[in-house]
mmCIF file of C-alpha atoms and ligand atoms in Angstrom:
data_model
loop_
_atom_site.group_PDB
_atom_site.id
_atom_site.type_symbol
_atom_site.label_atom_id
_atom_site.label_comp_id
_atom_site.label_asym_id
_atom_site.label_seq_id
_atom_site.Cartn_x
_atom_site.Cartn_y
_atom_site.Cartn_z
ATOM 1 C CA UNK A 5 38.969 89.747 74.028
ATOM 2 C CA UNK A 6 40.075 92.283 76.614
ATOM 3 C CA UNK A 7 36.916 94.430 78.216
ATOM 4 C CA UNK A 8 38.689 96.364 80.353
ATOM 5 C CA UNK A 9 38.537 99.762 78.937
ATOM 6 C CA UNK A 10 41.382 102.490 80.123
ATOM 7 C CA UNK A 11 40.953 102.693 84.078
ATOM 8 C CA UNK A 12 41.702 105.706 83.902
ATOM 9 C CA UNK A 13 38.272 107.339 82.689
ATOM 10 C CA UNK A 14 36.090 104.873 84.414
ATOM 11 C CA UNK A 15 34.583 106.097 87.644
ATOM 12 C CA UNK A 16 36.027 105.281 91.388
ATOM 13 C CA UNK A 17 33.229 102.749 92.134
ATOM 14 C CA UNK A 18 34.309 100.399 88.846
ATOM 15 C CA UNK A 19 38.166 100.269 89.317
ATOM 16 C CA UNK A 20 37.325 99.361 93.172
ATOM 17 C CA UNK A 21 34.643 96.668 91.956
ATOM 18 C CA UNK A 22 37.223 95.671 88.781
ATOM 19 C CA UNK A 23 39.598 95.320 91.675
ATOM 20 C CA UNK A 24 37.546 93.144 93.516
ATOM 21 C CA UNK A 25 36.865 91.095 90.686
ATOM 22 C CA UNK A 26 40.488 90.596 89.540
ATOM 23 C CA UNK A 27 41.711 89.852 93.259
ATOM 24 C CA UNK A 28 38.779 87.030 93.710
ATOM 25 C CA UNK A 29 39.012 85.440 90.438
ATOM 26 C CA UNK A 30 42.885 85.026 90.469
ATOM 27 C CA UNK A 31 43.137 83.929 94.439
ATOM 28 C CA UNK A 32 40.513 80.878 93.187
ATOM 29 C CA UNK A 33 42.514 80.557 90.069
ATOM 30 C CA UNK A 34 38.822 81.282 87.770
ATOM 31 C CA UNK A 35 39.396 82.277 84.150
ATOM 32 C CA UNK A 36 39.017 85.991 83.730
ATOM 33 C CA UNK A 37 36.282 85.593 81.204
ATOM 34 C CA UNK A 38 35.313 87.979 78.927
ATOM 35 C CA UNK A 39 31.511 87.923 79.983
ATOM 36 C CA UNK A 40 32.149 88.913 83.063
ATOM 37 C CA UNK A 41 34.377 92.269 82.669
ATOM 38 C CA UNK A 42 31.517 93.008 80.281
ATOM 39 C CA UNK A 43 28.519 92.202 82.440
ATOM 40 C CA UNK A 44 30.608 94.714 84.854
ATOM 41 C CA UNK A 45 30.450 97.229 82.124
ATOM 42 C CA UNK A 46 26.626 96.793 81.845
ATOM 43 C CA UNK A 47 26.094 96.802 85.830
ATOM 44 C CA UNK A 48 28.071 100.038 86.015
ATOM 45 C CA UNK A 49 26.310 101.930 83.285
ATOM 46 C CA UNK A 50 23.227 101.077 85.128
ATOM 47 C CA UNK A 51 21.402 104.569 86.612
ATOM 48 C CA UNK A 52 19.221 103.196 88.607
ATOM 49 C CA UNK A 53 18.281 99.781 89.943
ATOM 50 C CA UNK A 54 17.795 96.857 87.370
ATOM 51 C CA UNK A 55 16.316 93.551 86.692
ATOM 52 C CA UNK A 56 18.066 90.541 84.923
ATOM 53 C CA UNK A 57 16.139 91.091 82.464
ATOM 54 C CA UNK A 58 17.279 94.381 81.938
ATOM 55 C CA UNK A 59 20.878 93.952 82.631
ATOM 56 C CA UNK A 60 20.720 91.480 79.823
ATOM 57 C CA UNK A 61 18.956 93.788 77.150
ATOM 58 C CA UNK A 62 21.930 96.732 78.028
ATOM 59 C CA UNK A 63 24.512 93.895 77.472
ATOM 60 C CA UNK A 64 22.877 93.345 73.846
ATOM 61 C CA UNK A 65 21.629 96.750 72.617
ATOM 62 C CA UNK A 66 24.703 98.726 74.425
ATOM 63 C CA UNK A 67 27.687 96.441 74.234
ATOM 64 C CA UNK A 68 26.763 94.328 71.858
ATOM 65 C CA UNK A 69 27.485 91.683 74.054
ATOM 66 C CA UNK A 70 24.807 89.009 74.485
ATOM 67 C CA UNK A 71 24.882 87.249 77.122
ATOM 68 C CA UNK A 72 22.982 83.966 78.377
ATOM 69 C CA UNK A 73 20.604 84.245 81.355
ATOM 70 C CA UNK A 74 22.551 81.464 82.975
ATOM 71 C CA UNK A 75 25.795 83.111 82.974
ATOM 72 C CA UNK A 76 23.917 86.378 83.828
ATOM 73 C CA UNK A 77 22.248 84.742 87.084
ATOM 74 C CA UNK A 78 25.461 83.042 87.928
ATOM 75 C CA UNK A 79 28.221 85.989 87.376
ATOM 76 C CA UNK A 80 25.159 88.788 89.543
ATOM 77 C CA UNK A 81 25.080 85.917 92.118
ATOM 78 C CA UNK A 82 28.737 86.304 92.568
ATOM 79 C CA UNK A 83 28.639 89.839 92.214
ATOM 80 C CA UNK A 84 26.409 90.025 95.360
ATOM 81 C CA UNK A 85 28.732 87.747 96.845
ATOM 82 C CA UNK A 86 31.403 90.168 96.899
ATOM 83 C CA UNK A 87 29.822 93.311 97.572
ATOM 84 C CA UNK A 88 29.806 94.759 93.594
ATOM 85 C CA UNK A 89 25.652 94.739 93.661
ATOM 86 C CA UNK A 90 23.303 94.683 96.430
ATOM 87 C CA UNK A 91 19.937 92.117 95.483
ATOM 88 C CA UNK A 92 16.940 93.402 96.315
ATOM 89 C CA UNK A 93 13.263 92.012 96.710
ATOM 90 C CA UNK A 94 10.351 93.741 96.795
ATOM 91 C CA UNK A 95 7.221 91.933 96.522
ATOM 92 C CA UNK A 96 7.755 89.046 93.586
ATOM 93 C CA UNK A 97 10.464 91.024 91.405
ATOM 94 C CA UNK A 98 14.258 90.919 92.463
ATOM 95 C CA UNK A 99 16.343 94.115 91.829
ATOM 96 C CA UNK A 100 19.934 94.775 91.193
ATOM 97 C CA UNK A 101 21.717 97.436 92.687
ATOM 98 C CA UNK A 102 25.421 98.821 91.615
ATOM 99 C CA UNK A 103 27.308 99.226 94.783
ATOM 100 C CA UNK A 104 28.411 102.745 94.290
ATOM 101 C CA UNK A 105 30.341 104.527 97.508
ATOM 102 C CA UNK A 106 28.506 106.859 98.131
ATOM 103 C CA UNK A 107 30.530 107.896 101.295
ATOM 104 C CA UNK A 108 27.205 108.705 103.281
ATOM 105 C CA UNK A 109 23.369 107.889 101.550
ATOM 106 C CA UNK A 110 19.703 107.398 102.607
ATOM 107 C CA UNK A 111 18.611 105.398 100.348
ATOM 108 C CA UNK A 112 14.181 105.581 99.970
ATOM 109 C CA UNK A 113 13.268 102.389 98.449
ATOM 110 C CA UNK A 114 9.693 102.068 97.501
ATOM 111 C CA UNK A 115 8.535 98.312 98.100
ATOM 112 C CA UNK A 116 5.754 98.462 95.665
ATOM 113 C CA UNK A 117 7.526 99.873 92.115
ATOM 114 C CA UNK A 118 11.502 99.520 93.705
ATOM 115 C CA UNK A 119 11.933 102.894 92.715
ATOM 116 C CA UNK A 120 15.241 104.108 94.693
ATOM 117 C CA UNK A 121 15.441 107.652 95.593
ATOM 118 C CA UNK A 122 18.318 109.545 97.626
ATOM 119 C CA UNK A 123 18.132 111.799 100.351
ATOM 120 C CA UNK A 124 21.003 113.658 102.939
ATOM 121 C CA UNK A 125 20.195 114.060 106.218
ATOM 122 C CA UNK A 126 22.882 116.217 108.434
ATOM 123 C CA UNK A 127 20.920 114.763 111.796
ATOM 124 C CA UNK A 128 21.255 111.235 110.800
ATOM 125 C CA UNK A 129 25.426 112.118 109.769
ATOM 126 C CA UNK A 130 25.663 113.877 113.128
ATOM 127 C CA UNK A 131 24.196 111.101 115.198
ATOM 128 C CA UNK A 132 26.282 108.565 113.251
ATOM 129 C CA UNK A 133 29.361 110.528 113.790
ATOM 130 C CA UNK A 134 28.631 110.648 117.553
ATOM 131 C CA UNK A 135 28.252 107.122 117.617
ATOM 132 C CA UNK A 136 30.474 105.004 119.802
ATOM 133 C CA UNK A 137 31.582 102.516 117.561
ATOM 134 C CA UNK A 138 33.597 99.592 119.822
ATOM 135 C CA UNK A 139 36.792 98.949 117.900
ATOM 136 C CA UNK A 140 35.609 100.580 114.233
ATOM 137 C CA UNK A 141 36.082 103.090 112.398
ATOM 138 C CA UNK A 142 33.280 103.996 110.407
ATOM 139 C CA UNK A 143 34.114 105.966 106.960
ATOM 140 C CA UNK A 144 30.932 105.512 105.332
ATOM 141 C CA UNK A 145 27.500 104.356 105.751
ATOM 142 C CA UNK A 146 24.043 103.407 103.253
ATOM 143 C CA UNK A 147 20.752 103.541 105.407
ATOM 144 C CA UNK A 148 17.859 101.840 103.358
ATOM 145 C CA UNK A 149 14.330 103.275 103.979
ATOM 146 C CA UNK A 150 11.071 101.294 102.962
ATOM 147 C CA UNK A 151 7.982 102.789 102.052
ATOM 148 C CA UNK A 152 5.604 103.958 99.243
ATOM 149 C CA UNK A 153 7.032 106.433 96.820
ATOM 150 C CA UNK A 154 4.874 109.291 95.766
ATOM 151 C CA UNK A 155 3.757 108.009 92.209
ATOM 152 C CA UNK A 156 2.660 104.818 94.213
ATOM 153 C CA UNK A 157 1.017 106.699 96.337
ATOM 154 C CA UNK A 158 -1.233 108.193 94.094
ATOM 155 C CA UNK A 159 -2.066 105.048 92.280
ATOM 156 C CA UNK A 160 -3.420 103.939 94.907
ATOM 157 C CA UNK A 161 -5.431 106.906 95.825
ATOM 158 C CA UNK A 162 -6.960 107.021 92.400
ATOM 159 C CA UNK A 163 -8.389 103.088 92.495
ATOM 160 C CA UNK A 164 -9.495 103.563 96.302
ATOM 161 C CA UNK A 165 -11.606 106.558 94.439
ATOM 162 C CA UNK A 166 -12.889 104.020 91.502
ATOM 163 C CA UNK A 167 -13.685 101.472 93.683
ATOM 164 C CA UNK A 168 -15.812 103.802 95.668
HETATM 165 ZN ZN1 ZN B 2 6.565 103.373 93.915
#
């Protein structure tokens, strides 16, 4: 079975990770196996940041396509290997991220839900334009901020109030 849809109507940040794929999995001489040009799929229909557990659920209710959690573990573990998701861990869950290029992104990352918000910031591409960068040439960049979101926030505020 061949999961590669037409490359032509998927977005810039899956032909570059499809392209990554391809190019690692023939220079080690791996089968191109079908589960993982669909686990691909699922990781770049993701919105937002996901667990395992959901990647796996998309991959079954989406693609039709279930997939076991060892070959799920295995193929993201490779996948952060070569730059196609970023791993995340805040407090005991671990996150999934789809690399997308971005070209220049704060990234707000709250460690207590993982909830991932984006922000601009013309001072931040100013000073990183300005930059003297020793042999490098910097086209893009992905600054990752750590805090508590809003929501989290006001959690928190409410059972400080109830435990008062
Ligand atoms: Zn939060």
């Amino acid at each position: 079975m061949n999961f590669k849809a037409n490359p032509m109507k998927q977005d810039e940040a899956k032909v570059r990770a499809l392209e990554i794929l391809d190019g690692f999995l023939e220079q080690n001489k791996h089968r191109k196996t079908s589960e993982r040009y669909a686990i691909l799929d699922a990781v770049a229909a993701m919105r937002d940041n996901f667990t395992l557990e959901e990647l796996g659920r998309k991959l079954m209710n989406d693609l039709r396509f279930p997939v076991s959690r060892g070959t799920l573990y295995n193929t993201l573990n490779l996948f952060v290997k070569l730059r196609i998701v970023m791993r995340h861990r805040i407090l005991n869950v671990t996150s999934y991220e789809f690399c997308r290029n971005e070209g220049r992104s704060i990234k707000m990352v709250c460690s207590t839900c993982g909830k991932v918000s984006l922000m601009k910031s013309q001072v931040i591409d100013n000073t990183i334009d300005t930059l003297h960068m020793k042999r490098f040439k910097c086209d893009s960049y992905a600054l990752y901020l750590y805090g508590i979101c809003s929501t989290c926030q006001a959690k928190m505020t409410r059972t400080k109030k109830k435990d008062n």
